[in-house]
PDB file of C-alpha atoms and ligand atoms in Angstrom:
ATOM      1  CA  LEU A   1      35.179 -38.538 -44.266  1.00 95.00           C
ATOM      2  CA  THR A   2      37.620 -38.489 -47.255  1.00 98.00           C
ATOM      3  CA  LEU A   3      41.207 -37.436 -46.545  1.00 98.00           C
ATOM      4  CA  GLU A   4      40.528 -33.800 -47.727  1.00 98.00           C
ATOM      5  CA  GLU A   5      37.381 -33.266 -45.503  1.00 98.00           C
ATOM      6  CA  ARG A   6      39.452 -34.655 -42.613  1.00 98.00           C
ATOM      7  CA  LEU A   7      42.356 -32.268 -43.340  1.00 98.00           C
ATOM      8  CA  ALA A   8      40.137 -29.441 -43.718  1.00 98.00           C
ATOM      9  CA  SER A   9      38.436 -30.402 -40.364  1.00 98.00           C
ATOM     10  CA  TYR A  10      41.427 -30.307 -38.508  1.00 98.00           C
ATOM     11  CA  ILE A  11      41.881 -26.835 -39.215  1.00 98.00           C
ATOM     12  CA  VAL A  12      38.332 -25.683 -38.892  1.00 98.00           C
ATOM     13  CA  GLU A  13      38.076 -27.559 -35.336  1.00 98.00           C
ATOM     14  CA  GLY A  14      41.372 -26.321 -34.584  1.00 98.00           C
ATOM     15  CA  THR A  15      42.541 -29.648 -33.349  1.00 98.00           C
ATOM     16  CA  LYS A  16      46.023 -31.587 -34.178  1.00 97.00           C
ATOM     17  CA  GLU A  17      44.382 -34.948 -32.796  1.00 95.00           C
ATOM     18  CA  GLY A  18      45.393 -37.300 -36.050  1.00 97.00           C
ATOM     19  CA  LEU A  19      46.539 -34.307 -37.987  1.00 98.00           C
ATOM     20  CA  PHE A  20      49.929 -35.400 -38.684  1.00 98.00           C
ATOM     21  CA  LYS A  21      49.354 -39.174 -39.582  1.00 98.00           C
ATOM     22  CA  ASP A  22      46.625 -37.583 -42.172  1.00 98.00           C
ATOM     23  CA  LEU A  23      49.321 -35.230 -43.507  1.00 98.00           C
ATOM     24  CA  ASP A  24      51.770 -38.118 -43.956  1.00 98.00           C
ATOM     25  CA  GLU A  25      48.870 -39.628 -45.927  1.00 98.00           C
ATOM     26  CA  ALA A  26      48.250 -36.637 -48.058  1.00 98.00           C
ATOM     27  CA  LEU A  27      52.119 -36.281 -48.720  1.00 98.00           C
ATOM     28  CA  ALA A  28      51.889 -39.775 -50.440  1.00 97.00           C
ATOM     29  CA  LYS A  29      48.954 -38.726 -52.503  1.00 97.00           C
ATOM     30  CA  TYR A  30      49.617 -35.132 -53.731  1.00 97.00           C
ATOM     31  CA  ASP A  31      52.309 -33.840 -55.961  1.00 96.00           C
ATOM     32  CA  THR A  32      54.060 -31.257 -53.622  1.00 96.00           C
ATOM     33  CA  PRO A  33      53.186 -30.136 -49.818  1.00 96.00           C
ATOM     34  CA  LEU A  34      52.273 -26.850 -51.240  1.00 95.00           C
ATOM     35  CA  ASP A  35      49.446 -28.582 -52.973  1.00 96.00           C
ATOM     36  CA  ILE A  36      47.980 -30.004 -49.724  1.00 98.00           C
ATOM     37  CA  ILE A  37      48.480 -26.531 -48.004  1.00 97.00           C
ATOM     38  CA  ASN A  38      46.741 -24.670 -50.936  1.00 95.00           C
ATOM     39  CA  GLY A  39      44.242 -27.366 -51.294  1.00 97.00           C
ATOM     40  CA  PRO A  40      42.518 -29.055 -48.189  1.00 98.00           C
ATOM     41  CA  LEU A  41      44.198 -26.832 -45.584  1.00 98.00           C
ATOM     42  CA  MET A  42      43.158 -23.533 -47.103  1.00 97.00           C
ATOM     43  CA  LYS A  43      39.773 -24.872 -47.735  1.00 98.00           C
ATOM     44  CA  GLY A  44      39.579 -25.303 -43.903  1.00 98.00           C
ATOM     45  CA  MET A  45      40.723 -21.775 -43.249  1.00 97.00           C
ATOM     46  CA  ASP A  46      38.256 -20.274 -45.692  1.00 97.00           C
ATOM     47  CA  GLU A  47      35.633 -22.152 -43.636  1.00 98.00           C
ATOM     48  CA  VAL A  48      37.074 -20.626 -40.552  1.00 98.00           C
ATOM     49  CA  GLY A  49      37.030 -17.294 -42.029  1.00 97.00           C
ATOM     50  CA  ARG A  50      33.386 -17.694 -43.058  1.00 98.00           C
ATOM     51  CA  LEU A  51      32.047 -19.146 -39.704  1.00 98.00           C
ATOM     52  CA  PHE A  52      34.205 -16.400 -38.013  1.00 97.00           C
ATOM     53  CA  ASN A  53      32.346 -13.717 -40.262  1.00 96.00           C
ATOM     54  CA  ASP A  54      28.942 -15.238 -39.372  1.00 97.00           C
ATOM     55  CA  ASN A  55      30.070 -15.049 -35.610  1.00 97.00           C
ATOM     56  CA  GLU A  56      29.809 -19.001 -35.346  1.00 97.00           C
ATOM     57  CA  LEU A  57      33.477 -18.956 -33.988  1.00 97.00           C
ATOM     58  CA  ILE A  58      35.164 -16.693 -31.448  1.00 97.00           C
ATOM     59  CA  VAL A  59      38.490 -15.480 -31.822  1.00 96.00           C
ATOM     60  CA  ALA A  60      39.969 -17.898 -29.124  1.00 97.00           C
ATOM     61  CA  GLU A  61      38.562 -20.663 -31.568  1.00 97.00           C
ATOM     62  CA  VAL A  62      40.235 -19.119 -34.498  1.00 97.00           C
ATOM     63  CA  LEU A  63      43.509 -19.012 -32.495  1.00 97.00           C
ATOM     64  CA  GLN A  64      43.368 -22.919 -32.391  1.00 98.00           C
ATOM     65  CA  SER A  65      42.587 -22.984 -36.082  1.00 98.00           C
ATOM     66  CA  ALA A  66      45.628 -20.887 -36.534  1.00 97.00           C
ATOM     67  CA  GLU A  67      47.648 -23.141 -34.172  1.00 97.00           C
ATOM     68  CA  ALA A  68      46.679 -26.244 -36.253  1.00 98.00           C
ATOM     69  CA  MET A  69      47.391 -24.392 -39.544  1.00 97.00           C
ATOM     70  CA  LYS A  70      50.935 -23.756 -38.130  1.00 97.00           C
ATOM     71  CA  ALA A  71      51.567 -27.049 -36.870  1.00 98.00           C
ATOM     72  CA  ALA A  72      50.600 -28.485 -40.559  1.00 98.00           C
ATOM     73  CA  VAL A  73      52.901 -26.336 -42.154  1.00 97.00           C
ATOM     74  CA  ALA A  74      55.875 -27.087 -39.802  1.00 97.00           C
ATOM     75  CA  HIS A  75      55.156 -30.701 -40.466  1.00 98.00           C
ATOM     76  CA  LEU A  76      55.011 -30.107 -44.208  1.00 97.00           C
ATOM     77  CA  GLU A  77      58.150 -27.811 -44.264  1.00 96.00           C
ATOM     78  CA  PRO A  78      60.849 -30.426 -44.498  1.00 95.00           C
ATOM     79  CA  PHE A  79      59.152 -32.021 -47.470  1.00 95.00           C
ATOM     80  CA  MET A  80      59.026 -29.097 -49.592  1.00 94.00           C
ATOM     81  CA  GLU A  81      61.550 -28.665 -52.735  1.00 88.00           C
ATOM     82  CA  LYS A  82      64.585 -26.900 -51.624  1.00 84.00           C
ATOM     83  CA  LYS A  83      67.078 -25.708 -54.276  1.00 80.00           C
ATOM     84  CA  LYS A  84      70.322 -26.137 -52.374  1.00 70.00           C
ATOM     85  CA  ASP A  85      72.869 -24.836 -55.131  1.00 59.00           C
ATOM     86  CA  ASP A  86      70.616 -21.834 -55.530  1.00 60.00           C
ATOM     87  CA  ARG A  87      71.978 -19.356 -52.661  1.00 62.00           C
ATOM     88  CA  GLY A  88      72.288 -15.958 -52.716  1.00 83.00           C
ATOM     89  CA  LYS A  89      69.733 -14.863 -54.886  1.00 91.00           C
ATOM     90  CA  GLY A  90      69.138 -11.657 -52.536  1.00 94.00           C
ATOM     91  CA  LYS A  91      68.061 -10.672 -49.202  1.00 96.00           C
ATOM     92  CA  ILE A  92      64.395  -9.851 -48.641  1.00 97.00           C
ATOM     93  CA  LEU A  93      62.733  -8.184 -45.382  1.00 98.00           C
ATOM     94  CA  LEU A  94      59.391  -9.488 -44.592  1.00 98.00           C
ATOM     95  CA  ALA A  95      56.893  -7.779 -42.279  1.00 98.00           C
ATOM     96  CA  THR A  96      53.221  -8.052 -41.453  1.00 98.00           C
ATOM     97  CA  VAL A  97      52.188  -4.205 -41.510  1.00 98.00           C
ATOM     98  CA  LYS A  98      51.204  -2.200 -38.227  1.00 98.00           C
ATOM     99  CA  GLY A  99      48.313  -2.943 -36.403  1.00 98.00           C
ATOM    100  CA  ASP A 100      47.980  -6.550 -38.129  1.00 98.00           C
ATOM    101  CA  VAL A 101      48.846  -9.810 -36.357  1.00 98.00           C
ATOM    102  CA  HIS A 102      47.930 -12.197 -39.136  1.00 98.00           C
ATOM    103  CA  ASP A 103      51.242 -14.220 -39.830  1.00 97.00           C
ATOM    104  CA  ILE A 104      50.603 -17.551 -41.628  1.00 97.00           C
ATOM    105  CA  GLY A 105      50.985 -16.214 -44.910  1.00 96.00           C
ATOM    106  CA  LYS A 106      53.767 -14.201 -44.507  1.00 97.00           C
ATOM    107  CA  ASN A 107      55.500 -17.226 -42.844  1.00 97.00           C
ATOM    108  CA  LEU A 108      54.597 -19.232 -45.659  1.00 96.00           C
ATOM    109  CA  VAL A 109      56.219 -16.889 -47.954  1.00 97.00           C
ATOM    110  CA  GLU A 110      59.413 -16.877 -45.879  1.00 97.00           C
ATOM    111  CA  ILE A 111      59.574 -20.732 -46.395  1.00 95.00           C
ATOM    112  CA  ILE A 112      59.014 -20.711 -49.721  1.00 95.00           C
ATOM    113  CA  LEU A 113      61.477 -17.932 -50.500  1.00 95.00           C
ATOM    114  CA  LYS A 114      63.969 -19.459 -48.277  1.00 93.00           C
ATOM    115  CA  ASN A 115      63.958 -22.761 -49.877  1.00 92.00           C
ATOM    116  CA  ASN A 116      64.510 -21.207 -53.202  1.00 92.00           C
ATOM    117  CA  GLY A 117      67.633 -19.012 -52.498  1.00 92.00           C
ATOM    118  CA  PHE A 118      66.672 -16.036 -50.986  1.00 95.00           C
ATOM    119  CA  GLN A 119      68.216 -14.853 -47.514  1.00 95.00           C
ATOM    120  CA  ILE A 120      64.889 -13.693 -45.387  1.00 96.00           C
ATOM    121  CA  VAL A 121      65.088 -11.191 -42.534  1.00 97.00           C
ATOM    122  CA  ASN A 122      61.414 -11.868 -40.860  1.00 98.00           C
ATOM    123  CA  LEU A 123      60.641  -8.855 -38.753  1.00 98.00           C
ATOM    124  CA  GLY A 124      57.344 -10.247 -37.548  1.00 98.00           C
ATOM    125  CA  ILE A 125      54.038  -8.645 -37.125  1.00 98.00           C
ATOM    126  CA  LYS A 126      52.653  -5.137 -36.258  1.00 98.00           C
ATOM    127  CA  VAL A 127      55.703  -3.904 -37.980  1.00 98.00           C
ATOM    128  CA  THR A 128      55.575  -0.022 -38.090  1.00 98.00           C
ATOM    129  CA  ALA A 129      57.323   2.093 -41.019  1.00 98.00           C
ATOM    130  CA  ASN A 130      59.843   3.394 -38.606  1.00 98.00           C
ATOM    131  CA  GLU A 131      60.764  -0.335 -37.588  1.00 98.00           C
ATOM    132  CA  LEU A 132      60.929  -1.192 -41.261  1.00 98.00           C
ATOM    133  CA  ILE A 133      63.141   2.014 -42.318  1.00 98.00           C
ATOM    134  CA  GLU A 134      65.433   1.008 -39.401  1.00 98.00           C
ATOM    135  CA  ALA A 135      65.772  -2.601 -40.673  1.00 98.00           C
ATOM    136  CA  VAL A 136      66.384  -1.551 -44.383  1.00 98.00           C
ATOM    137  CA  GLU A 137      69.208   0.860 -43.153  1.00 97.00           C
ATOM    138  CA  ARG A 138      70.728  -2.018 -40.804  1.00 98.00           C
ATOM    139  CA  GLU A 139      69.986  -5.014 -43.273  1.00 97.00           C
ATOM    140  CA  ASP A 140      70.515  -3.326 -46.796  1.00 97.00           C
ATOM    141  CA  PRO A 141      68.124  -5.824 -48.481  1.00 98.00           C
ATOM    142  CA  ASP A 142      67.423  -6.057 -52.050  1.00 97.00           C
ATOM    143  CA  ALA A 143      63.314  -5.892 -51.555  1.00 98.00           C
ATOM    144  CA  ILE A 144      60.918  -5.692 -49.070  1.00 98.00           C
ATOM    145  CA  GLY A 145      57.861  -7.932 -48.791  1.00 98.00           C
ATOM    146  CA  LEU A 146      54.721  -6.555 -46.850  1.00 98.00           C
ATOM    147  CA  SER A 147      51.824  -8.903 -45.863  1.00 98.00           C
ATOM    148  CA  GLY A 148      48.506  -7.773 -44.261  1.00 98.00           C
ATOM    149  CA  LEU A 149      45.111  -9.369 -44.255  1.00 97.00           C
ATOM    150  CA  LEU A 150      42.745  -6.789 -42.834  1.00 98.00           C
ATOM    151  CA  VAL A 151      41.256  -3.905 -45.105  1.00 97.00           C
ATOM    152  CA  LYS A 152      42.989  -1.315 -42.909  1.00 98.00           C
ATOM    153  CA  SER A 153      46.287  -3.215 -43.666  1.00 98.00           C
ATOM    154  CA  THR A 154      46.156  -2.203 -47.236  1.00 98.00           C
ATOM    155  CA  GLN A 155      45.681   1.537 -46.167  1.00 98.00           C
ATOM    156  CA  GLN A 156      48.622   0.879 -43.615  1.00 98.00           C
ATOM    157  CA  MET A 157      50.747  -0.305 -46.871  1.00 98.00           C
ATOM    158  CA  VAL A 158      50.005   3.041 -48.461  1.00 98.00           C
ATOM    159  CA  LEU A 159      51.272   4.831 -45.580  1.00 98.00           C
ATOM    160  CA  THR A 160      54.372   2.671 -45.359  1.00 98.00           C
ATOM    161  CA  ALA A 161      55.228   3.353 -48.764  1.00 98.00           C
ATOM    162  CA  ASN A 162      54.959   6.745 -48.504  1.00 98.00           C
ATOM    163  CA  ASP A 163      57.226   6.749 -45.487  1.00 98.00           C
ATOM    164  CA  LEU A 164      59.815   4.865 -46.969  1.00 98.00           C
ATOM    165  CA  ARG A 165      59.760   7.161 -50.045  1.00 98.00           C
ATOM    166  CA  GLU A 166      60.352  10.131 -47.656  1.00 98.00           C
ATOM    167  CA  ARG A 167      63.263   8.365 -46.312  1.00 97.00           C
ATOM    168  CA  GLY A 168      64.653   7.905 -49.675  1.00 97.00           C
ATOM    169  CA  ILE A 169      64.241   4.174 -49.921  1.00 98.00           C
ATOM    170  CA  SER A 170      63.287   2.795 -53.534  1.00 97.00           C
ATOM    171  CA  ILE A 171      64.149  -0.870 -53.351  1.00 98.00           C
ATOM    172  CA  PRO A 172      61.203  -3.114 -55.044  1.00 98.00           C
ATOM    173  CA  ILE A 173      58.359  -3.819 -52.599  1.00 98.00           C
ATOM    174  CA  LEU A 174      56.473  -7.213 -52.920  1.00 98.00           C
ATOM    175  CA  VAL A 175      52.829  -6.913 -51.444  1.00 98.00           C
ATOM    176  CA  GLY A 176      50.450  -9.607 -50.434  1.00 98.00           C
ATOM    177  CA  GLY A 177      47.304 -10.360 -48.402  1.00 97.00           C
ATOM    178  CA  ALA A 178      43.656 -11.305 -48.526  1.00 92.00           C
ATOM    179  CA  ALA A 179      42.242  -8.016 -48.355  1.00 93.00           C
ATOM    180  CA  LEU A 180      44.758  -6.573 -51.348  1.00 97.00           C
ATOM    181  CA  THR A 181      44.072  -6.466 -54.924  1.00 97.00           C
ATOM    182  CA  ARG A 182      46.349  -5.812 -57.937  1.00 97.00           C
ATOM    183  CA  ARG A 183      44.517  -2.527 -58.883  1.00 98.00           C
ATOM    184  CA  PHE A 184      44.702  -1.306 -55.339  1.00 98.00           C
ATOM    185  CA  THR A 185      48.443  -2.079 -55.426  1.00 98.00           C
ATOM    186  CA  GLU A 186      48.847  -0.143 -58.715  1.00 97.00           C
ATOM    187  CA  ASN A 187      46.567   2.656 -58.086  1.00 97.00           C
ATOM    188  CA  LYS A 188      47.218   3.448 -54.560  1.00 97.00           C
ATOM    189  CA  ILE A 189      50.219   1.876 -52.930  1.00 98.00           C
ATOM    190  CA  SER A 190      52.508   2.544 -56.224  1.00 98.00           C
ATOM    191  CA  LYS A 191      51.419   6.077 -56.638  1.00 96.00           C
ATOM    192  CA  GLU A 192      53.226   6.650 -52.970  1.00 96.00           C
ATOM    193  CA  TYR A 193      56.631   4.974 -54.094  1.00 98.00           C
ATOM    194  CA  GLU A 194      59.410   5.591 -56.114  1.00 96.00           C
ATOM    195  CA  GLY A 195      60.553   2.156 -56.738  1.00 97.00           C
ATOM    196  CA  LEU A 196      58.375  -0.841 -57.883  1.00 98.00           C
ATOM    197  CA  VAL A 197      55.494  -2.214 -56.018  1.00 98.00           C
ATOM    198  CA  LEU A 198      54.626  -5.813 -57.080  1.00 98.00           C
ATOM    199  CA  TYR A 199      51.211  -7.460 -56.141  1.00 98.00           C
ATOM    200  CA  ALA A 200      51.526 -11.279 -55.255  1.00 98.00           C
ATOM    201  CA  LYS A 201      48.399 -13.073 -54.920  1.00 96.00           C
ATOM    202  CA  ASP A 202      49.682 -15.986 -53.228  1.00 95.00           C
ATOM    203  CA  ALA A 203      53.037 -17.385 -51.853  1.00 95.00           C
ATOM    204  CA  MET A 204      54.178 -19.177 -55.136  1.00 95.00           C
ATOM    205  CA  ASN A 205      53.395 -15.931 -57.071  1.00 97.00           C
ATOM    206  CA  GLY A 206      55.569 -13.980 -54.693  1.00 97.00           C
ATOM    207  CA  LEU A 207      58.520 -16.564 -55.372  1.00 96.00           C
ATOM    208  CA  ASP A 208      58.129 -15.926 -59.222  1.00 97.00           C
ATOM    209  CA  LEU A 209      58.073 -12.088 -58.786  1.00 98.00           C
ATOM    210  CA  ALA A 210      60.946 -12.391 -56.305  1.00 97.00           C
ATOM    211  CA  ASN A 211      62.846 -14.550 -58.920  1.00 95.00           C
ATOM    212  CA  LYS A 212      62.046 -12.030 -61.563  1.00 96.00           C
ATOM    213  CA  LEU A 213      63.627  -9.430 -59.347  1.00 95.00           C
ATOM    214  CA  ALA A 214      66.717 -11.490 -58.772  1.00 93.00           C
ATOM    215  CA  LYS A 215      67.455 -11.558 -62.463  1.00 85.00           C
TER     216      LYS A 215
HETATM  217 CO1  B1M B 301      41.708 -12.657 -38.404  1.00 66.83          CO
HETATM  218  N1  B1M B 301      40.627 -11.911 -39.647  1.00 66.83           N
HETATM  219  N2  B1M B 301      41.326 -11.113 -37.122  1.00 66.83           N
HETATM  220  N3  B1M B 301      42.535 -13.787 -37.186  1.00 66.83           N
HETATM  221  N4  B1M B 301      41.489 -14.018 -39.754  1.00 66.83           N
HETATM  222  C1  B1M B 301      40.604 -12.347 -41.365  1.00 66.83           C
HETATM  223  C2  B1M B 301      41.555 -11.914 -42.043  1.00 66.83           C
HETATM  224  C3  B1M B 301      38.997 -12.051 -41.662  1.00 66.83           C
HETATM  225  C4  B1M B 301      38.784 -11.969 -43.080  1.00 66.83           C
HETATM  226  C5  B1M B 301      38.122 -12.876 -41.263  1.00 66.83           C
HETATM  227  C6  B1M B 301      36.515 -12.732 -41.456  1.00 66.83           C
HETATM  228  O1  B1M B 301      35.932 -11.684 -40.706  1.00 66.83           O
HETATM  229  N5  B1M B 301      36.004 -13.432 -42.202  1.00 66.83           N
HETATM  230  C7  B1M B 301      38.807 -10.636 -40.803  1.00 66.83           C
HETATM  231  C8  B1M B 301      39.437  -9.491 -41.920  1.00 66.83           C
HETATM  232  C9  B1M B 301      38.281  -8.542 -41.975  1.00 66.83           C
HETATM  233  C10 B1M B 301      38.920  -7.232 -42.884  1.00 66.83           C
HETATM  234  O2  B1M B 301      39.543  -6.511 -42.463  1.00 66.83           O
HETATM  235  N6  B1M B 301      38.263  -7.439 -44.110  1.00 66.83           N
HETATM  236  C11 B1M B 301      39.532 -10.936 -39.577  1.00 66.83           C
HETATM  237  C12 B1M B 301      39.338 -10.208 -38.405  1.00 66.83           C
HETATM  238  C13 B1M B 301      38.429  -9.063 -38.520  1.00 66.83           C
HETATM  239  C14 B1M B 301      40.227 -10.278 -37.364  1.00 66.83           C
HETATM  240  C15 B1M B 301      40.109  -9.511 -36.051  1.00 66.83           C
HETATM  241  C16 B1M B 301      40.047  -8.041 -36.191  1.00 66.83           C
HETATM  242  C17 B1M B 301      39.327 -10.098 -35.029  1.00 66.83           C
HETATM  243  C18 B1M B 301      38.723  -9.630 -33.808  1.00 66.83           C
HETATM  244  O3  B1M B 301      39.696  -9.501 -33.031  1.00 66.83           O
HETATM  245  N7  B1M B 301      37.495  -9.144 -33.497  1.00 66.83           N
HETATM  246  C19 B1M B 301      41.571  -9.843 -35.499  1.00 66.83           C
HETATM  247  C20 B1M B 301      42.744  -8.563 -35.995  1.00 66.83           C
HETATM  248  C21 B1M B 301      43.713  -8.758 -34.990  1.00 66.83           C
HETATM  249  C22 B1M B 301      44.875  -7.842 -35.816  1.00 66.83           C
HETATM  250  O4  B1M B 301      45.451  -7.953 -36.714  1.00 66.83           O
HETATM  251  N8  B1M B 301      45.107  -6.569 -35.091  1.00 66.83           N
HETATM  252  C23 B1M B 301      41.968 -11.051 -35.941  1.00 66.83           C
HETATM  253  C24 B1M B 301      42.755 -12.151 -35.332  1.00 66.83           C
HETATM  254  C25 B1M B 301      42.722 -13.318 -35.926  1.00 66.83           C
HETATM  255  C26 B1M B 301      43.812 -14.429 -35.176  1.00 66.83           C
HETATM  256  C27 B1M B 301      44.848 -13.920 -34.137  1.00 66.83           C
HETATM  257  C28 B1M B 301      42.453 -15.120 -34.289  1.00 66.83           C
HETATM  258  C29 B1M B 301      44.121 -15.415 -36.147  1.00 66.83           C
HETATM  259  C30 B1M B 301      45.402 -15.179 -36.761  1.00 66.83           C
HETATM  260  C31 B1M B 301      46.671 -15.895 -36.408  1.00 66.83           C
HETATM  261  C32 B1M B 301      47.915 -15.811 -36.969  1.00 66.83           C
HETATM  262  O5  B1M B 301      47.889 -15.553 -38.015  1.00 66.83           O
HETATM  263  N9  B1M B 301      48.810 -15.824 -36.298  1.00 66.83           N
HETATM  264  C33 B1M B 301      42.911 -15.006 -37.550  1.00 66.83           C
HETATM  265  C34 B1M B 301      42.900 -15.642 -38.627  1.00 66.83           C
HETATM  266  C35 B1M B 301      43.400 -17.143 -38.930  1.00 66.83           C
HETATM  267  C36 B1M B 301      42.145 -15.309 -39.801  1.00 66.83           C
HETATM  268  C37 B1M B 301      41.782 -16.141 -41.004  1.00 66.83           C
HETATM  269  C38 B1M B 301      40.400 -16.940 -40.487  1.00 66.83           C
HETATM  270  C39 B1M B 301      42.777 -17.127 -41.665  1.00 66.83           C
HETATM  271  C40 B1M B 301      43.862 -16.310 -42.262  1.00 66.83           C
HETATM  272  C41 B1M B 301      44.889 -17.257 -42.662  1.00 66.83           C
HETATM  273  O6  B1M B 301      45.846 -17.413 -41.783  1.00 66.83           O
HETATM  274  N10 B1M B 301      44.937 -17.873 -43.783  1.00 66.83           N
HETATM  275  C42 B1M B 301      41.071 -15.019 -41.691  1.00 66.83           C
HETATM  276  C43 B1M B 301      39.903 -15.292 -42.751  1.00 66.83           C
HETATM  277  C44 B1M B 301      40.525 -15.909 -44.038  1.00 66.83           C
HETATM  278  O7  B1M B 301      41.477 -15.327 -44.721  1.00 66.83           O
HETATM  279  N11 B1M B 301      39.846 -16.812 -44.769  1.00 66.83           N
HETATM  280  C45 B1M B 301      40.791 -13.995 -41.028  1.00 66.83           C
HETATM  281  C46 B1M B 301      45.874 -18.740 -44.379  1.00 66.83           C
HETATM  282  C47 B1M B 301      47.121 -17.914 -45.086  1.00 66.83           C
HETATM  283  C48 B1M B 301      48.005 -19.012 -45.613  1.00 66.83           C
HETATM  284  O8  B1M B 301      46.285 -16.981 -46.029  1.00 66.83           O
HETATM  285  O9  B1M B 301      47.235 -14.794 -44.723  1.00 66.83           O
HETATM  286  O10 B1M B 301      45.706 -15.021 -46.972  1.00 66.83           O
HETATM  287  P1  B1M B 301      46.894 -15.601 -46.110  1.00 66.83           P
HETATM  288  O11 B1M B 301      48.315 -15.478 -46.960  1.00 66.83           O
HETATM  289  C49 B1M B 301      48.021 -16.038 -48.632  1.00 66.83           C
HETATM  290  C50 B1M B 301      47.892 -14.763 -49.485  1.00 66.83           C
HETATM  291  O12 B1M B 301      47.224 -13.836 -48.994  1.00 66.83           O
HETATM  292  C51 B1M B 301      49.243 -14.629 -49.632  1.00 66.83           C
HETATM  293  O13 B1M B 301      49.932 -15.965 -49.666  1.00 66.83           O
HETATM  294  C52 B1M B 301      49.325 -16.773 -48.977  1.00 66.83           C
HETATM  295  C53 B1M B 301      48.744 -17.933 -49.805  1.00 66.83           C
HETATM  296  O14 B1M B 301      49.887 -18.647 -50.317  1.00 66.83           O
HETATM  297  N12 B1M B 301      50.144 -13.472 -49.143  1.00 66.83           N
HETATM  298  C54 B1M B 301      51.212 -13.058 -49.444  1.00 66.83           C
HETATM  299  C55 B1M B 301      49.882 -13.031 -47.870  1.00 66.83           C
HETATM  300  N13 B1M B 301      50.811 -12.199 -47.601  1.00 66.83           N
HETATM  301  C56 B1M B 301      51.659 -12.273 -48.717  1.00 66.83           C
HETATM  302  C57 B1M B 301      53.100 -11.542 -48.725  1.00 66.83           C
HETATM  303  C58 B1M B 301      53.568 -11.834 -49.893  1.00 66.83           C
HETATM  304  C59 B1M B 301      53.043 -12.602 -50.861  1.00 66.83           C
HETATM  305  C60 B1M B 301      52.038 -13.189 -51.075  1.00 66.83           C
HETATM  306  O15 B1M B 301      54.734 -11.221 -50.220  1.00 66.83           O
HETATM  307  C61 B1M B 301      55.267 -10.410 -49.171  1.00 66.83           C
END
């Protein structure tokens, strides 16, 4: 197998046996750690999603894949570019919405935003609108980042935006996740909110948008 095929297969198989050695090889070959994540590792994750969809994998196996992905990201994190003298661009709350446990994408967004001068308060998974409102009132953030991978999570974002608005909150919201589209964000979520709602297609796009907000 090529290096790329091996990297994808660790994720598909959900194994860490040999993973770190191959990640080190990839670090020497790729321009940035994020290229390794977005390339071969995500290719593996997409295959997991496909197999899962076709009932060829069970949840327990997908969890193993998620563990391997998290271990890979943790191994790569120290090699990611950090803008040291760039602190204090603002505080962002991050949450996976109510009913959703998927957090690999959200945690990747956290790493990237943190490395680029944002202060992140990660509220975790299955965060209800009430918990989010409490956190906004406690933390006084500059923006909120919502993640969700399930189709029902996109609807949850609409409800959450509505609850935030009813509470008088209007700071910018950044939304992302596989089931979401720009169109849905503009036509459904934005309509329920006073402030800006921005759709990020991936973590780097999330950073671009956060940087624009910080200006
Ligand atoms: Co689940 N799952 N899962 N799952 N899972 C999906 C999402 C699914 C598409 C798989 C499939 O059927 N093909 C499907 C959703 C169907 C749907 O609604 N359309 C699905 C399902 C059905 C389920 C369960 C219902 C299965 C079950 O129990 N029967 C269940 C739901 C549990 C729940 O949430 N209540 C479930 C459970 C799980 C595991 C726990 C086993 C595990 C998650 C472990 C974890 O996260 N800790 C899991 C996994 C791993 C997946 C797949 C295979 C991979 C997701 C992932 O981590 N991708 C996924 C299929 C797929 O996506 N191909 C699938 C890698 C990650 C880096 O990408 O999170 O998309 P992603 O993040 C991207 C962008 O979306 C974006 O940036 C990242 C890239 O740079 N982004 C943001 C995300 N959030 C952002 C926020 C931002 C900005 C950008 O700003 C705030």
